[in-house]
PDB file of C-alpha atoms in Angstrom:
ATOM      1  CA  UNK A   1       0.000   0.000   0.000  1.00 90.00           C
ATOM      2  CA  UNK A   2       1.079   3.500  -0.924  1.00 93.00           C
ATOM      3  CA  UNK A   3       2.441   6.123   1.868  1.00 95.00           C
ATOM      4  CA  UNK A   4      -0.313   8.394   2.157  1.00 95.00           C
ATOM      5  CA  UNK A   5       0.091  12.447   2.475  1.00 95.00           C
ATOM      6  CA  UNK A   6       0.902  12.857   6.157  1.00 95.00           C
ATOM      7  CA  UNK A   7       0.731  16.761   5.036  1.00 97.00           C
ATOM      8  CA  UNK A   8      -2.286  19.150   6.074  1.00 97.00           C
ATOM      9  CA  UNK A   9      -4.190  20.852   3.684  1.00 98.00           C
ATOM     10  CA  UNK A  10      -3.263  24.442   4.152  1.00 98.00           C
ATOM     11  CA  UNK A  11      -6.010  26.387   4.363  1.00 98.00           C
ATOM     12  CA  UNK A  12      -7.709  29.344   6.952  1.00 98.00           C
ATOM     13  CA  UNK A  13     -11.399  28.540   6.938  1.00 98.00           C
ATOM     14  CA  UNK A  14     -11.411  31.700   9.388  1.00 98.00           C
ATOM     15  CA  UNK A  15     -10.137  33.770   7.148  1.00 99.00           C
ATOM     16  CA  UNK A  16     -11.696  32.380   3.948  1.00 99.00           C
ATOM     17  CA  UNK A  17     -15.219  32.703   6.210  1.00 99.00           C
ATOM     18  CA  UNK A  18     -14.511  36.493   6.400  1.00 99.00           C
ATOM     19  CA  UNK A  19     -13.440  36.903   2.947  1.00 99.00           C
ATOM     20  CA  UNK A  20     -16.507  35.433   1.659  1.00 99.00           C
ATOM     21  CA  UNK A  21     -18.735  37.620   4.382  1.00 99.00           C
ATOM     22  CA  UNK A  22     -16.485  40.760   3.398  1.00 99.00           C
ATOM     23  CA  UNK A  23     -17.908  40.099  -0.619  1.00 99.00           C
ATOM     24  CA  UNK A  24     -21.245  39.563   0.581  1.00 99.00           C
ATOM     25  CA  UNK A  25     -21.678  42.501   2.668  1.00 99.00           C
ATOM     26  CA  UNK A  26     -19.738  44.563  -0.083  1.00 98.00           C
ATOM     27  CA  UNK A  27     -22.384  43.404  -2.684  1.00 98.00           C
ATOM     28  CA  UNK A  28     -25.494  43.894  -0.137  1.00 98.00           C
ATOM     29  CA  UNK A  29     -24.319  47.752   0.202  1.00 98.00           C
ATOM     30  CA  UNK A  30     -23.320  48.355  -3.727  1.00 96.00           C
ATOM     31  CA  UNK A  31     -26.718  46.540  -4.445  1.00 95.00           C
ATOM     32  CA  UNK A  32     -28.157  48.933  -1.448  1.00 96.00           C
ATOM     33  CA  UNK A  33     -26.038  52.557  -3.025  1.00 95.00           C
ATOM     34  CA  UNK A  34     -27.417  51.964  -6.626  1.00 93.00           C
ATOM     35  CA  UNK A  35     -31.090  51.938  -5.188  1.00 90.00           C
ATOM     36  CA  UNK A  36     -30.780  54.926  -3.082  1.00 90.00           C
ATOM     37  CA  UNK A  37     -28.776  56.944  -6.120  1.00 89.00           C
ATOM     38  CA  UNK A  38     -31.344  55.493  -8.215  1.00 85.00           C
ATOM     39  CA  UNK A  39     -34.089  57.300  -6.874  1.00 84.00           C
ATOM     40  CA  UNK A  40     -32.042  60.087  -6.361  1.00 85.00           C
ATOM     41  CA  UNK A  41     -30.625  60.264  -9.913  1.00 84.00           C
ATOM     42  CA  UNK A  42     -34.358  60.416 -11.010  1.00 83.00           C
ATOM     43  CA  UNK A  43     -34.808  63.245  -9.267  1.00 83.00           C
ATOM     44  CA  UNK A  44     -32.313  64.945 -10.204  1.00 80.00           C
ATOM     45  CA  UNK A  45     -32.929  64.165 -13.919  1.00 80.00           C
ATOM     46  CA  UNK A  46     -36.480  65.880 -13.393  1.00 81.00           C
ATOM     47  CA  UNK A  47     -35.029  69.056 -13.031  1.00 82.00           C
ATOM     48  CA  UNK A  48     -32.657  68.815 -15.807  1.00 78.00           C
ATOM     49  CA  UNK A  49     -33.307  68.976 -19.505  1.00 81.00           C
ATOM     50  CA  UNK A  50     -32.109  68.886 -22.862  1.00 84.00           C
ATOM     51  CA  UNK A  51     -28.583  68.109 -23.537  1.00 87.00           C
ATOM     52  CA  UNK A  52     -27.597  68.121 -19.597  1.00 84.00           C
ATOM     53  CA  UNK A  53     -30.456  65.687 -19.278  1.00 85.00           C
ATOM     54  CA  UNK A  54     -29.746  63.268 -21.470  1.00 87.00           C
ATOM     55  CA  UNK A  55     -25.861  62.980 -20.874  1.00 88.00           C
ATOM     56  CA  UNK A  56     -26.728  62.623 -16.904  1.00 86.00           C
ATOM     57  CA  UNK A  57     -28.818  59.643 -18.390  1.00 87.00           C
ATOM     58  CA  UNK A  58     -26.464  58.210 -20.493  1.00 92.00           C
ATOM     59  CA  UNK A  59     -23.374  58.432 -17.124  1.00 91.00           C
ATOM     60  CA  UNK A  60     -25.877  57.211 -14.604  1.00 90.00           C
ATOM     61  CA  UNK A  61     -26.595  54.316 -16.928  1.00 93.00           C
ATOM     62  CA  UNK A  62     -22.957  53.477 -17.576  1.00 95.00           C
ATOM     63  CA  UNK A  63     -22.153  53.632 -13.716  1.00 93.00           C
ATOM     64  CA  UNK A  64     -25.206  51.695 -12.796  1.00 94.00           C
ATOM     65  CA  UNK A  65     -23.801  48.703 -15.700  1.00 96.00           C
ATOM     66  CA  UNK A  66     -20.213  49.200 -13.311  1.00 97.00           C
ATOM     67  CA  UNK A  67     -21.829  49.129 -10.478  1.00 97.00           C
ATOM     68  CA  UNK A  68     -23.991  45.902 -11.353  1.00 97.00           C
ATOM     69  CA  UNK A  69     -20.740  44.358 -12.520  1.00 98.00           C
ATOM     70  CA  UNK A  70     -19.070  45.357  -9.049  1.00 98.00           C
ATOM     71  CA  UNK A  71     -22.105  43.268  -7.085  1.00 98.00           C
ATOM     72  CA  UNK A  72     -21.886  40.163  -9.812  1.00 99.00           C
ATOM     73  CA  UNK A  73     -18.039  40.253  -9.443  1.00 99.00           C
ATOM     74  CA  UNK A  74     -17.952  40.496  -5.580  1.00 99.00           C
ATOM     75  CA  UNK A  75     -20.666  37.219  -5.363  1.00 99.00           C
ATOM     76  CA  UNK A  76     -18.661  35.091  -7.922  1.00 99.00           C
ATOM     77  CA  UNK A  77     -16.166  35.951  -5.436  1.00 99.00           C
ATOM     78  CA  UNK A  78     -17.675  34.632  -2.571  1.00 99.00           C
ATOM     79  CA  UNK A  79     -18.533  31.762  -4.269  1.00 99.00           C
ATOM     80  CA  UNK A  80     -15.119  31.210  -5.590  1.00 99.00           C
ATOM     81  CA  UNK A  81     -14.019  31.091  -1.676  1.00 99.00           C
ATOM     82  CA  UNK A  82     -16.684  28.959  -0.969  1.00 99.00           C
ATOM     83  CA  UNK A  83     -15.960  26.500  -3.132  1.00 99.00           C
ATOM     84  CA  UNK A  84     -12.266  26.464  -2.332  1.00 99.00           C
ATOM     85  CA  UNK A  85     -12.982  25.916   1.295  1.00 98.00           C
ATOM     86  CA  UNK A  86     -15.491  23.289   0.224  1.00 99.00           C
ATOM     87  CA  UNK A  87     -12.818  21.743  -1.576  1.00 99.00           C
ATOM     88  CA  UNK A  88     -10.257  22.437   1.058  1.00 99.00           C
ATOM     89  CA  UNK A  89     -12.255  20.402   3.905  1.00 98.00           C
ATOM     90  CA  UNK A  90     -13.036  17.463   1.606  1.00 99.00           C
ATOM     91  CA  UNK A  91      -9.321  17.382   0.557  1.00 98.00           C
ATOM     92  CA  UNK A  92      -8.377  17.428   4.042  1.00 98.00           C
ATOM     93  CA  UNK A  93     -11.689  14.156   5.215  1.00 98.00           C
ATOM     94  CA  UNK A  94      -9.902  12.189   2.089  1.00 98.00           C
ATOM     95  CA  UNK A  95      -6.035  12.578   3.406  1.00 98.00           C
ATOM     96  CA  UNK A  96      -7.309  11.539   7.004  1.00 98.00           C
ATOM     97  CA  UNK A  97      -9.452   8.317   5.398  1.00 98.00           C
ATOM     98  CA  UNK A  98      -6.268   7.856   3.284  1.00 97.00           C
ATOM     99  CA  UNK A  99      -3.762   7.676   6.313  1.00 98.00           C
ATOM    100  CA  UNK A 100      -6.190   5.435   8.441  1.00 98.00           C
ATOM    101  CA  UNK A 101      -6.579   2.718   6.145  1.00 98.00           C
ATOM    102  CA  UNK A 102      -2.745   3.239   6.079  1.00 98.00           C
ATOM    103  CA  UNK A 103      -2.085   2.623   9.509  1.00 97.00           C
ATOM    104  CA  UNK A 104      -4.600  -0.194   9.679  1.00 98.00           C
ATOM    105  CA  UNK A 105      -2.642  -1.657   6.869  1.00 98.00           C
ATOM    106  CA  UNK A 106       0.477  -1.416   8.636  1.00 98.00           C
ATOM    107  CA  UNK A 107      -0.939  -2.794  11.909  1.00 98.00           C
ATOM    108  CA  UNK A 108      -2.610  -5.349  10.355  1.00 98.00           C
ATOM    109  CA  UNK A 109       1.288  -6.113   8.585  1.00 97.00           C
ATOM    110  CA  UNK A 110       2.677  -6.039  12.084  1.00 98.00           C
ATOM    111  CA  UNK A 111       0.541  -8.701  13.459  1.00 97.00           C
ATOM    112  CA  UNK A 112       0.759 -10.889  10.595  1.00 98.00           C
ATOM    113  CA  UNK A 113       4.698 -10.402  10.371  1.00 97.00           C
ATOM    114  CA  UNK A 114       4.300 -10.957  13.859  1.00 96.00           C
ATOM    115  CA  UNK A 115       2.428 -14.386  13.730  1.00 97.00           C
ATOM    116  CA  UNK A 116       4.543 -15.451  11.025  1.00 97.00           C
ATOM    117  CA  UNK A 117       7.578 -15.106  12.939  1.00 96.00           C
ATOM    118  CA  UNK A 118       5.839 -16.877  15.614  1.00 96.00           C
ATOM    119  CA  UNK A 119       4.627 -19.580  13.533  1.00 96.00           C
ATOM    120  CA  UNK A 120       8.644 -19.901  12.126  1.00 96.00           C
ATOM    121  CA  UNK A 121      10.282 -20.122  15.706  1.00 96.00           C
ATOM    122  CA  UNK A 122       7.122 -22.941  16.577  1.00 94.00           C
ATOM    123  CA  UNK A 123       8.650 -24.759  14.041  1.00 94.00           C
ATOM    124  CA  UNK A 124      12.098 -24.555  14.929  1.00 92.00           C
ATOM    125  CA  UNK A 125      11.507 -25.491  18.066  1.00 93.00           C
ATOM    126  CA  UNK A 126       9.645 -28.646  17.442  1.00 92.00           C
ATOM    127  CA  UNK A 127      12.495 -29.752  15.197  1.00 91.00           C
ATOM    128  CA  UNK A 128      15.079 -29.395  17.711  1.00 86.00           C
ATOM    129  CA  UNK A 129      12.672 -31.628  20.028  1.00 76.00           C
TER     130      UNK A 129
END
């Protein structure tokens, strides 16, 4: 039987749980911002009109696409870390399955190395007798 990896996974679930809370929270209050500018954008826009109008349109559109991109981007985040930790812990179950079969494989070895040996000197003693 193969030497297992006697090695840890290296990974902070603390810090990964933060991370992942620090995205979520910083999508929750971008999601939050773009409503409140949202209704203040509009009115704002109401008291603006032609050419002034229509350009505060157009950047409060483009800002609200970045700022839409900014909450996507910080929840495929979170996820990201979430899945790493995920993967993390099950890495880490699999090496400590992998190292007890391991050791019950060597003790299981000992013992029958053992009561081979003891089988060997049986016989050598009943052919001295």
């Amino acid at each position: 039987m193969r030497r297992p990896n006697y090695e840890d996974v290296r990974w902070d679930h603390g810090a990964a749980d933060a991370a992942m809370g620090a995205c979520e929270r910083c999508a929750a209050e971008l999601d939050r911002t773009l409503g409140d500018t949202g209704h203040a954008a509009a009115q704002a826009r109401a008291q603006w009109q032609g050419n002034h109008q229509d350009r505060f349109a157009q950047e409060r559109q483009a800002l609200n696409g970045h700022g839409r991109a900014l909450v996507i981007a910080c929840r495929a985040a979170a996820r990201a870390i979430a899945t790493a930790s995920q993967q993390a812990y099950e890495e880490q179950a699999r090496r400590l399955r992998e190292r007890a079969a391991y050791e019950q494989w060597q003790r299981e070895e000992r013992e029958r190395e053992a009561r081979e040996e003891e089988e060997r000197r049986e016989r050598a003693r009943q052919q001295r007798v």
